[in-house]
XYZ file of C-alpha atoms in Angstrom:
585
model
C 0.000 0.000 0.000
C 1.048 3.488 -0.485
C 0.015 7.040 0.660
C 0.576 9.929 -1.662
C 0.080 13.285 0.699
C -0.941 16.550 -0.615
C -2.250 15.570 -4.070
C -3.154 18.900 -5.327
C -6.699 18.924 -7.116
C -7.540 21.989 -9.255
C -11.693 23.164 -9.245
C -12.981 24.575 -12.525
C -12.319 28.139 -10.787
C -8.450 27.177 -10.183
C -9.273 27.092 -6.581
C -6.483 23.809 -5.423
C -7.767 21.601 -3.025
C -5.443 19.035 -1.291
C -6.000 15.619 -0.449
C -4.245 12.146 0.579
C -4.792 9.040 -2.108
C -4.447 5.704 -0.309
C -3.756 2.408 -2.425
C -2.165 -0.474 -3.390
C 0.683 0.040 -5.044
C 0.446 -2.863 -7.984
C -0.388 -0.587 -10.258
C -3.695 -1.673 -10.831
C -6.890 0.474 -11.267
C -9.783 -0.047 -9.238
C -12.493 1.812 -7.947
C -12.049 4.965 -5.525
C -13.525 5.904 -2.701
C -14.011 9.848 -2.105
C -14.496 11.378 1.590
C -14.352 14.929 1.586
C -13.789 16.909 4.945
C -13.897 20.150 6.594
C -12.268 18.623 9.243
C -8.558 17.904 8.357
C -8.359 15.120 6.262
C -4.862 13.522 8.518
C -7.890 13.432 11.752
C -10.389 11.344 9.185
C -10.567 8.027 11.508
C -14.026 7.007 12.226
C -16.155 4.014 12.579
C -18.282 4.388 9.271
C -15.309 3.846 6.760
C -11.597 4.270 7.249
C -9.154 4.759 4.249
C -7.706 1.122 5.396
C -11.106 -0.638 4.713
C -11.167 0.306 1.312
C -7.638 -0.344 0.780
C -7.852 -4.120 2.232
C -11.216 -4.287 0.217
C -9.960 -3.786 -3.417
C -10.443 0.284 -3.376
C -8.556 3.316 -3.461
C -9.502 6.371 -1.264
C -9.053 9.830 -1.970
C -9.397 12.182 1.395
C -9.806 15.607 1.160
C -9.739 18.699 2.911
C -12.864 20.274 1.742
C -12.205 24.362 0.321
C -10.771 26.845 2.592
C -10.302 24.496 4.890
C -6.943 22.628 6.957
C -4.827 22.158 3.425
C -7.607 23.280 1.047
C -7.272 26.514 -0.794
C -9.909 29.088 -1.205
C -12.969 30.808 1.226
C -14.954 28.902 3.592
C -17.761 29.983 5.051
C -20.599 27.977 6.767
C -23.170 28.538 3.859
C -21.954 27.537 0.624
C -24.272 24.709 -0.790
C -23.784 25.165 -4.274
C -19.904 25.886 -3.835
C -19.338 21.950 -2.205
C -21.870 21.127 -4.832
C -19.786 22.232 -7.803
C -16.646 21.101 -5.938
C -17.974 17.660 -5.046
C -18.428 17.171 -8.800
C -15.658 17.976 -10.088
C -13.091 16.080 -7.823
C -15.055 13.285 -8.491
C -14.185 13.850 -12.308
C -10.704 14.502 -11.600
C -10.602 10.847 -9.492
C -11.978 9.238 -12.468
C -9.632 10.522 -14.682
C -6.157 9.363 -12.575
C -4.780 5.913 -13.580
C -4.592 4.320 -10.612
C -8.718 4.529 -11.023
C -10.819 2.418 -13.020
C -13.324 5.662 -14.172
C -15.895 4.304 -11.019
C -15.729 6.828 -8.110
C -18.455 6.009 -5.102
C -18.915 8.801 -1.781
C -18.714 8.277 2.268
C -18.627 10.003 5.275
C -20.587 11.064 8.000
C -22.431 14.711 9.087
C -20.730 17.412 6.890
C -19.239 14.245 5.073
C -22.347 12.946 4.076
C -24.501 16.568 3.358
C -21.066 17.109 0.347
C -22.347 13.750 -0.642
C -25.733 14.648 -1.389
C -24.860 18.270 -2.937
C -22.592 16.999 -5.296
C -24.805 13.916 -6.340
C -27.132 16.400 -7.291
C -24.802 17.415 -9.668
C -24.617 14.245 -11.122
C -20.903 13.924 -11.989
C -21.143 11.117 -14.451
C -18.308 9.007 -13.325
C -20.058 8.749 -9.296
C -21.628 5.292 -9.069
C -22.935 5.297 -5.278
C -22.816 7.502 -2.589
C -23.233 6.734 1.578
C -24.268 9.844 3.538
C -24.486 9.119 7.160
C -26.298 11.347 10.112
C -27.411 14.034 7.164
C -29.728 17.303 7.473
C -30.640 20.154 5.655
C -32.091 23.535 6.871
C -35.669 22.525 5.970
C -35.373 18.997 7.937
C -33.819 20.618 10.885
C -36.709 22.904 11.370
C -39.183 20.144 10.213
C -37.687 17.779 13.318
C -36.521 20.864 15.918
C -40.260 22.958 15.377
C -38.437 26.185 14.738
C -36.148 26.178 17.542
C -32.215 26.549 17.722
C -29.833 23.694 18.482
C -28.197 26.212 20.500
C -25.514 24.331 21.850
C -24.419 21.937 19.160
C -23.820 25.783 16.754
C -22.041 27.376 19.224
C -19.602 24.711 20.204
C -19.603 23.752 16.354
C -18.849 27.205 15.079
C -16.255 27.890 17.860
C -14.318 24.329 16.594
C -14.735 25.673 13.005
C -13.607 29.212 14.008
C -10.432 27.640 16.044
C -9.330 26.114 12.487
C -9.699 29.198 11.055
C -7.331 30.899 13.449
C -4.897 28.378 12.581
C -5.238 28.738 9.032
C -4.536 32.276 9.786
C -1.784 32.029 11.661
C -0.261 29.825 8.774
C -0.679 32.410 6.650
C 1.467 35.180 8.255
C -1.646 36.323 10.486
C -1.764 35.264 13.729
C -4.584 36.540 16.156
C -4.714 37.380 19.363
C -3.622 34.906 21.501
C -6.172 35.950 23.838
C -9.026 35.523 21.131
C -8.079 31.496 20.541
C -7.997 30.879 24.554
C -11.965 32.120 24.424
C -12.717 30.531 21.282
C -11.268 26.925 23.366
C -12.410 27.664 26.478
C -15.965 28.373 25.047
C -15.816 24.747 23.069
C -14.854 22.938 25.904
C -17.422 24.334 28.254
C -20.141 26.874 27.133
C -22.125 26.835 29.599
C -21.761 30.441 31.087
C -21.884 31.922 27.355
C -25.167 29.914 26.847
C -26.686 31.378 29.783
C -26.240 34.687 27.989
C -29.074 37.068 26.984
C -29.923 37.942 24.274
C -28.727 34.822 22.365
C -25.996 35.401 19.768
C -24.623 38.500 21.286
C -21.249 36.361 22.329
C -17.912 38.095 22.114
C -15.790 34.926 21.209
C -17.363 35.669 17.760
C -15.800 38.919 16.778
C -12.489 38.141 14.962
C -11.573 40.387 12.655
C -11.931 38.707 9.227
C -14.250 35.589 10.316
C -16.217 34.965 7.706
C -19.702 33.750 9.761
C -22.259 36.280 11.778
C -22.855 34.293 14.508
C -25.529 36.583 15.982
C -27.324 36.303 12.480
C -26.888 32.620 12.131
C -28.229 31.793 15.864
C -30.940 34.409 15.158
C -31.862 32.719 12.207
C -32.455 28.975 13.870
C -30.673 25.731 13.459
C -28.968 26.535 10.243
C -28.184 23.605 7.799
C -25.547 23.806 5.231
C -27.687 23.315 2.965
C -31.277 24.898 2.357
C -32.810 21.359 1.061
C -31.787 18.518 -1.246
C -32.707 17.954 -4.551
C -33.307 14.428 -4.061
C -35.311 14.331 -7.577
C -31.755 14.889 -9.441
C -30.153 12.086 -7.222
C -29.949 9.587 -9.434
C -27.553 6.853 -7.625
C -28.318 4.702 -4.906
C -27.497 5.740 -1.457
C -26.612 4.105 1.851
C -27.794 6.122 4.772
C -26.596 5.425 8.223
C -27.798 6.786 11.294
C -28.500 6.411 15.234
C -30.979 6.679 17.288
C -29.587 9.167 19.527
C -28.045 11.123 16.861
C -29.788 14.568 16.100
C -29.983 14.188 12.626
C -32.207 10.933 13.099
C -35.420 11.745 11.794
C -33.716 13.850 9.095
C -31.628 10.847 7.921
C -34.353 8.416 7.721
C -36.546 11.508 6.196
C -34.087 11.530 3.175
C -33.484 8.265 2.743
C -37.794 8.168 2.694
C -38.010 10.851 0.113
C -34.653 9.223 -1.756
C -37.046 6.229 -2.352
C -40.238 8.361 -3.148
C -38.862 11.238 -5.477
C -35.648 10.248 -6.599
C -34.190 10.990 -9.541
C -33.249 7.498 -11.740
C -37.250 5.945 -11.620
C -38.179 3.178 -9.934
C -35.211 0.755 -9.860
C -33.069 3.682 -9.303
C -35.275 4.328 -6.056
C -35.400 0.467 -4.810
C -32.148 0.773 -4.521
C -31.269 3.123 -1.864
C -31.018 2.103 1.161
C -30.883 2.715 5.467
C -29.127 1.407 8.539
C -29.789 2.659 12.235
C -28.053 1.650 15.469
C -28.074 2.250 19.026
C -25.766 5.247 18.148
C -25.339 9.116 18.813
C -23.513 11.645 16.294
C -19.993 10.786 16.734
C -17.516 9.192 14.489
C -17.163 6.337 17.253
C -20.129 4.253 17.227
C -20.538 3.428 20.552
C -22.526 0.460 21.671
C -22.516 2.125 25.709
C -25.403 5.421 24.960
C -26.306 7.559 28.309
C -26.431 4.937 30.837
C -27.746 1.573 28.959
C -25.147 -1.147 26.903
C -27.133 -2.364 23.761
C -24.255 -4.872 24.090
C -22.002 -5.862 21.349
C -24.347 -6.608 19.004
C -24.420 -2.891 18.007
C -20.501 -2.395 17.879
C -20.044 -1.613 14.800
C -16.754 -3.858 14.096
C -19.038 -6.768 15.418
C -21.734 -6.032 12.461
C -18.846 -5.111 10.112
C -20.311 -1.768 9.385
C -17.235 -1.395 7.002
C -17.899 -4.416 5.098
C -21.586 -2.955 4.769
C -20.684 -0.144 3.086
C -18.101 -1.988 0.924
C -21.041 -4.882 -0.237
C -22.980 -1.938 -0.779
C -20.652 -0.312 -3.313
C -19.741 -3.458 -4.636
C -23.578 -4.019 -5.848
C -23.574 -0.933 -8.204
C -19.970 -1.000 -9.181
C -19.012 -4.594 -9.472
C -22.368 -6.144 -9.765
C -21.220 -8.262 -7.120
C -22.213 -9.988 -4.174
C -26.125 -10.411 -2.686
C -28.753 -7.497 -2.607
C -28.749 -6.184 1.052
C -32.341 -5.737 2.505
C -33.854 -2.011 2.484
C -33.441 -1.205 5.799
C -31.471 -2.907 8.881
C -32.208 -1.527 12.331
C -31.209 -2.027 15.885
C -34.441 -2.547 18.243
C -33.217 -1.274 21.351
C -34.567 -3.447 24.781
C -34.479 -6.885 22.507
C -30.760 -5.427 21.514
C -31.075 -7.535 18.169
C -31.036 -6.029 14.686
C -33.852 -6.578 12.343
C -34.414 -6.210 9.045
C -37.731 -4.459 6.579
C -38.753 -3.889 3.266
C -39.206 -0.698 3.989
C -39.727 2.378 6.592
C -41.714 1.903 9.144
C -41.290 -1.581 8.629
C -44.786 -3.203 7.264
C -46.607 -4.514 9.454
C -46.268 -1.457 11.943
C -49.462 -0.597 13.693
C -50.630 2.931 14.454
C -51.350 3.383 18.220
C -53.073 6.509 19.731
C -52.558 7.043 23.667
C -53.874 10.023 25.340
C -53.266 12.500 28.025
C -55.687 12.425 31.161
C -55.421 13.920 34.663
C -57.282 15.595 37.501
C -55.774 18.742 37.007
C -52.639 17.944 38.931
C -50.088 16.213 36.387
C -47.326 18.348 37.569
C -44.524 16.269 38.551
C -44.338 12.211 38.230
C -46.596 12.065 41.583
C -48.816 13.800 39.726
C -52.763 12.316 38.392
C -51.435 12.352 34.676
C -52.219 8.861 32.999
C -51.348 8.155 29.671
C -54.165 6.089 28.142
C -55.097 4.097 25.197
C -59.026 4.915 26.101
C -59.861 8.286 24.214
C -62.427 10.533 26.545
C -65.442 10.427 25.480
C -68.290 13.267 26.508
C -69.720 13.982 28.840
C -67.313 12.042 31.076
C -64.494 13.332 28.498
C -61.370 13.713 30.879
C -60.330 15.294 34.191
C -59.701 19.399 34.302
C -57.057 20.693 32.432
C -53.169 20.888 33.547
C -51.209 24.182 34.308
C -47.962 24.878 35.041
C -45.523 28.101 35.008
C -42.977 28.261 31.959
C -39.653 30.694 33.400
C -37.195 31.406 30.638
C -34.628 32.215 33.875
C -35.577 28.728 35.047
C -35.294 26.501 32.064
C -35.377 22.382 32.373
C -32.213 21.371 31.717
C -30.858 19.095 28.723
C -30.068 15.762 29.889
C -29.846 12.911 27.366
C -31.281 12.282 24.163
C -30.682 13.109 20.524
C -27.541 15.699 21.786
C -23.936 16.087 20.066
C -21.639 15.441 22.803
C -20.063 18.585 22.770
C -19.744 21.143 25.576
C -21.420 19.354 28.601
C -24.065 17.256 27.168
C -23.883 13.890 26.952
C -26.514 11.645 24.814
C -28.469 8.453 24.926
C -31.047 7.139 27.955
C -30.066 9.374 30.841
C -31.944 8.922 33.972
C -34.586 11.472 34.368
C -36.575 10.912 37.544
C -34.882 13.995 39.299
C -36.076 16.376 36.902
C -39.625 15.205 36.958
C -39.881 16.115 40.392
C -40.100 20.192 39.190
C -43.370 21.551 38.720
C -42.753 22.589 35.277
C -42.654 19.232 33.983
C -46.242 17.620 33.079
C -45.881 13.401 33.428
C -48.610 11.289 31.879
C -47.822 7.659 33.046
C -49.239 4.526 32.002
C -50.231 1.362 33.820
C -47.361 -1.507 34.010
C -47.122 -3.089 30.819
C -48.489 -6.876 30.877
C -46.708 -7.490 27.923
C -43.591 -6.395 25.626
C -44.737 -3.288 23.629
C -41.924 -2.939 20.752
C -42.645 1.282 19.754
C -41.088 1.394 16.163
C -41.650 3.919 13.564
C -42.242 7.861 13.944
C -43.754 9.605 17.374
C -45.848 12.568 17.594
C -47.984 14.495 19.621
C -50.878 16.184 19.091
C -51.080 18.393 21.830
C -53.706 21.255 22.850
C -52.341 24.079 24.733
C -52.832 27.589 25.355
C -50.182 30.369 26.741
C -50.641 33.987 28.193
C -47.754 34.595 25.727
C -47.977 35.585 22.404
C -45.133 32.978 21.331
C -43.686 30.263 23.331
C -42.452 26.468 23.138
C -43.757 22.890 24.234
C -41.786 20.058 24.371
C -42.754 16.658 24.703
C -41.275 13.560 25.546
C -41.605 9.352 25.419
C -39.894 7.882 28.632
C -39.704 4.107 29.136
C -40.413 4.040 33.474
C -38.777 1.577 34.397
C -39.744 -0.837 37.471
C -36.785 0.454 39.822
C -38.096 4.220 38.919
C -35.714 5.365 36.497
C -37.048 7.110 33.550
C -34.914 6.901 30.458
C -35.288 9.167 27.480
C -36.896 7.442 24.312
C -37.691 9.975 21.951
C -38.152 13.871 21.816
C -39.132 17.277 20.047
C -40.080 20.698 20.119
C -42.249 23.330 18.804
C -42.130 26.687 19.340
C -45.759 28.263 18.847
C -44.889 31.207 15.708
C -43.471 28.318 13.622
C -46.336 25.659 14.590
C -48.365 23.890 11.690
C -51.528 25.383 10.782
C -54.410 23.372 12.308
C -55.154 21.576 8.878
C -51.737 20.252 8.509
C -50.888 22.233 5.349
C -47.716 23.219 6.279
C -45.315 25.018 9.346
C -46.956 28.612 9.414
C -44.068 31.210 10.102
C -44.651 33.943 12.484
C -47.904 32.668 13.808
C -48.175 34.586 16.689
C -50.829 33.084 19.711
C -54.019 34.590 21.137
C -53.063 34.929 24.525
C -55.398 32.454 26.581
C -57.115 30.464 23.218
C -56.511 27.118 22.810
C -53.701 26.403 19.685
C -52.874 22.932 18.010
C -49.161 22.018 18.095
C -48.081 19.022 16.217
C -44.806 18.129 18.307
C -42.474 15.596 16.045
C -40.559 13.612 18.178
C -38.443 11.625 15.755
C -37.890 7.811 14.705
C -37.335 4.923 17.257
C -36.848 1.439 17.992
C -37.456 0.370 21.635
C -38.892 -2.490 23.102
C -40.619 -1.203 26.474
C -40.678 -4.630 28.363
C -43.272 -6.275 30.375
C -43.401 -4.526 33.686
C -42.567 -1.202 32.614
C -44.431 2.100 32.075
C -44.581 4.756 28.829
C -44.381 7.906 30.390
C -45.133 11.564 28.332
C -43.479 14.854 29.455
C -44.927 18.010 28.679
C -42.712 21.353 29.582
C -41.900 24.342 27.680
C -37.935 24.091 27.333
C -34.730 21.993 26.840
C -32.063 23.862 27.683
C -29.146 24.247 26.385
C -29.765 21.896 23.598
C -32.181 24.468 22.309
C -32.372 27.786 23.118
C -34.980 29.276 25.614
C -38.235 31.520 24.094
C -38.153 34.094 26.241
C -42.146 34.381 25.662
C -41.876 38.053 24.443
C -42.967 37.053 21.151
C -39.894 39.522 19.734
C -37.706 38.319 17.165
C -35.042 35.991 18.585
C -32.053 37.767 19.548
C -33.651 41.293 20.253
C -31.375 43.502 22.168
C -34.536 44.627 23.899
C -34.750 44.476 27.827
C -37.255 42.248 28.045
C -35.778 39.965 25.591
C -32.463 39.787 27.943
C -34.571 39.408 30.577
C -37.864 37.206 29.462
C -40.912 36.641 30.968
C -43.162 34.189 32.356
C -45.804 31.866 30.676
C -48.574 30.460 32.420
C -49.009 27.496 30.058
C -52.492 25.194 29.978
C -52.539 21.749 28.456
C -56.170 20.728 27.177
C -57.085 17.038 27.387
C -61.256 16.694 26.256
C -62.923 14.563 23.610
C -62.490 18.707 22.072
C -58.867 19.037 22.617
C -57.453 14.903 22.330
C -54.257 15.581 23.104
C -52.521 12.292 22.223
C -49.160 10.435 21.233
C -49.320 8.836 18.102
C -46.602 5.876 17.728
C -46.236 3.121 15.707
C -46.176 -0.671 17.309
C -44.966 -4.228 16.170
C -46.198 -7.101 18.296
C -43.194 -9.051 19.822
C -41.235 -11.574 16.980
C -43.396 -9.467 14.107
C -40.186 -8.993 12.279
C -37.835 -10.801 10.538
């Protein structure tokens, strides 16, 4: 095998990027394997695909330091869809064109990795046979899955890794900054807690460096921005491999592309059979661990132990040797048996709708609270207890702990014990009876939920917890709406700046993303209802101002006296979908 470093690639603008082509060195042309990064391709070591597989596996691999950044020439900025577009395609023509390649290039890589992927196969380079985008999103799916809110600790902690490169890059070119301003920039990645705290949001100082090429004021202030707007999955016209994990917080946008891959693609009909999903016990992170929160899925879901590698390379093999046995549409992980299982299709068939709903004598504050969670609708006149109320303070917010979270800063994802939060009075908790049997929740979760606010805008939350019998309550699935973005009570689409009559009752469609979980016999579903998840998203202040307003009330926020409606009027409800135990294959 050999390594040739800094293989200089020129982009139909001139603009040279750099990357590292690993081979064997027989002479031979094969097939090539392209990962482009933002992150310094000599760091690109991950559980997905490593350079090595596709050496031992009959490929070459070309990694690349994606433009403006590590050894990359050009501008970066955060926003540049059509740029990585344009310069996905054309490396993958230059790849094709080098003679240790046999003219077929395929895609992988993970996050940024995999949204390149998905730009440039839009492009439709004709030499790029199969791509495999893992834990992908786009603007429009972030807002679709996060209801309008900001991921306000993943960007900051992202931006201030991205800026800290930048520095560097600076500094290699003859001008350094401030040492001062690259202590705050890693003292704010490693812990961001106190800048979180700060009001408004986006008005952090770590941010202005002379030159930086990203507002981060105007990129907090304008929600959880994607790199890209949306994909054009109807000009994707080669199969794709998506990978994804349950705790990671591009989930439901993942399994959302690989859904609208199969529907709209570009290619027809055997074009669209062809593409293709994996999910596992996992969180976004380049090391798949088996070990999420506080819960071992065991080594089933180690990635090395399902050869996740090999995967990709079968995969790629299919549509550029021809070779080897069609892998089934989807393979996931159902979390509680700890087994993988495989479908035709997602939800797998068979998947039965469920409808539970929220009841309580007034008092579901707290899990000593009256809330049950109930698969018997109310029916009038006898049409459930008096509604629930509790006090929503931006200053107090509940905190993040668990679930679909980067681990960056001081959050830490997966099935995190709960019970200690759902002693404040803030949080609502619906609670079932103990299950007599396995219940095996697969598929998408919502929540219909009917609520009113004394604020004009504000944000519910909502959230599946598996109770388990030694009280802990783990973290299944979650989501968010905040009330000027909800959907308009027909469903026809997310209304933007929707502001709420103070006091009327409001519809709020709260998506809480794709799962697999087996909730044994013995334990309990459990539904939270609250207004905030904090730092993971940011905090409405309730003012109904734009976010980020320099205004004092803004800084400051105010409270929400916040009403949750459960009637045979207002159902509010969680929608899930169920497989009996053994239903599939």
């Amino acid at each position: 095998m050999r390594i040739d470093r800094d293989v200089e690639v020129a982009m139909r603008d001139g603009t040279v990027l750099r990357c590292d082509v690993w081979r064997a060195d027989d002479g031979r042309p094969r097939p090539a394997v392209l990962i482009r990064t933002p992150y310094d391709r000599a760091g690109t070591n991950n559980d997905f695909l490593r350079p090595m597989d596709c050496v031992a596996r009959d490929y070459a691999c070309v990694v690349q330091d994606t433009r403006g950044r590590a050894g990359s020439g050009g501008e970066w900025t955060v926003l540049m869809p059509d740029q990585e577009g344009r310069d996905t395609h054309d490396s993958v023509e230059w790849i094709a064109g080098q003679p240790w390649c046999d003219g077929n290039v395929v895609m992988a890589g993970a996050s940024y990795l995999g949204i390149v992927q998905l730009l440039g196969a839009a492009e439709r380079p004709p030499h790029l046979r199969a791509i495999a985008p893992a834990m992908t999103g786009s603007a429009e799916l972030d807002r679709e899955y996060g209801g309008g809110a900001t991921r306000l600790n993943e960007v900051v902690t992202w931006l201030a890794f991205m800026a800290l490169d930048w520095l560097e890059r600076e500094r290699a070119a003859g001008r350094p900054a401030d040492p001062a301003a690259r202590h705050a920039l890693w003292r704010l990645a490693a812990d961001p807690t106190a800048a979180l705290h700060a009001t408004p949001p986006g008005k952090l100082p770590q941010f202005d460096i002379p030159g930086f090429p990203v507002d981060a004021g105007a990129m907090l202030a304008a929600g959880t921005p994607g790199i890209a707007e949306s994909f054009r999955y109807a000009e994707i016209a080669v199969p794709a491999l998506s990978v994804t994990g349950w705790f990671d917080n591009f989930c439901g946008q993942t399994i959302e592309s690989f859904r609208r891959l199969r529907e709209s693609g570009g290619g027809g009909a055997p074009a669209r059979s062809a593409h293709r999903l994996i999910v596992g016990p996992w969180a976004h992170d380049g090391r798949l661990a088996y070990c999420q929160g506080e819960v071992s899925f065991t080594a089933e879901a180690d990635p090395s132990v399902i050869g996740l590698a090999a995967q990709h390379i079968a995969f790629f093999d299919e549509h550029v040797r021809g070779a080897g046995t069609p892998t089934p549409a989807v393979r996931y992980f159902l979390m509680g048996a700890d087994e993988w299982r495989t479908a035709d299709a997602w939800p797998p068939p068979g998947t039965v709708r469920r409808t539970w709903y929220l009841d309580s004598g007034g008092h579901a504050n707290t899990a000593d609270g009256d809330g049950v969670l109930t698969p018997a609708p109310p029916v009038p006149p006898d049409d459930g207890g008096p509604d629930d109320h509790y006090d929503y303070d931006p200053a107090d917010p509940v905190p993040t702990r668990g679930g679909r979270v980067v681990n960056l800063g001081r959050l830490v994802p997966g099935p995190l014990d709960r019970s200690h939060l759902e002693r404040r009075a803030d949080i609502l908790c619906y609670t079932s009876p103990p299950l007599d049997a396995d219940l095996d929740v697969v598929g998408p979760v919502q929540m219909w939920l009917y609520a009113a606010s004394s604020a004009t805008d504000t944000d519910f939350a909502a959230r599946l917890v598996d109770v388990c019998p030694d009280g802990r309550a783990l973290p299944v699935a979650e989501g968010i709406q905040r009330a000027r973005h909800r959907a308009h009570p027909d469903g026809g689409g997310e209304g933007t700046g929707l502001p709420l009559v103070p006091g009327e009752t409001a519809e709020f469609l709260i998506r809480l993303g794709h799962t697999a979980w087996r909730f044994p016999r013995g334990h309990r579903l459990r539904v939270e209802v609250t207004s905030s998840d904090f730092p993971a998203y940011d905090r409405n202040m309730n003012t109904g101002d734009p976010v980020g307003a320099d205004g004092a009330a803004d800084a400051r926020g105010i409270v929400a006296h916040q009403t949750v409606r459960h009637t045979a009027e207002w159902p509010s409800r969680l929608e899930f979908g169920a497989l009996e135990s053994g239903d599939a294959s």
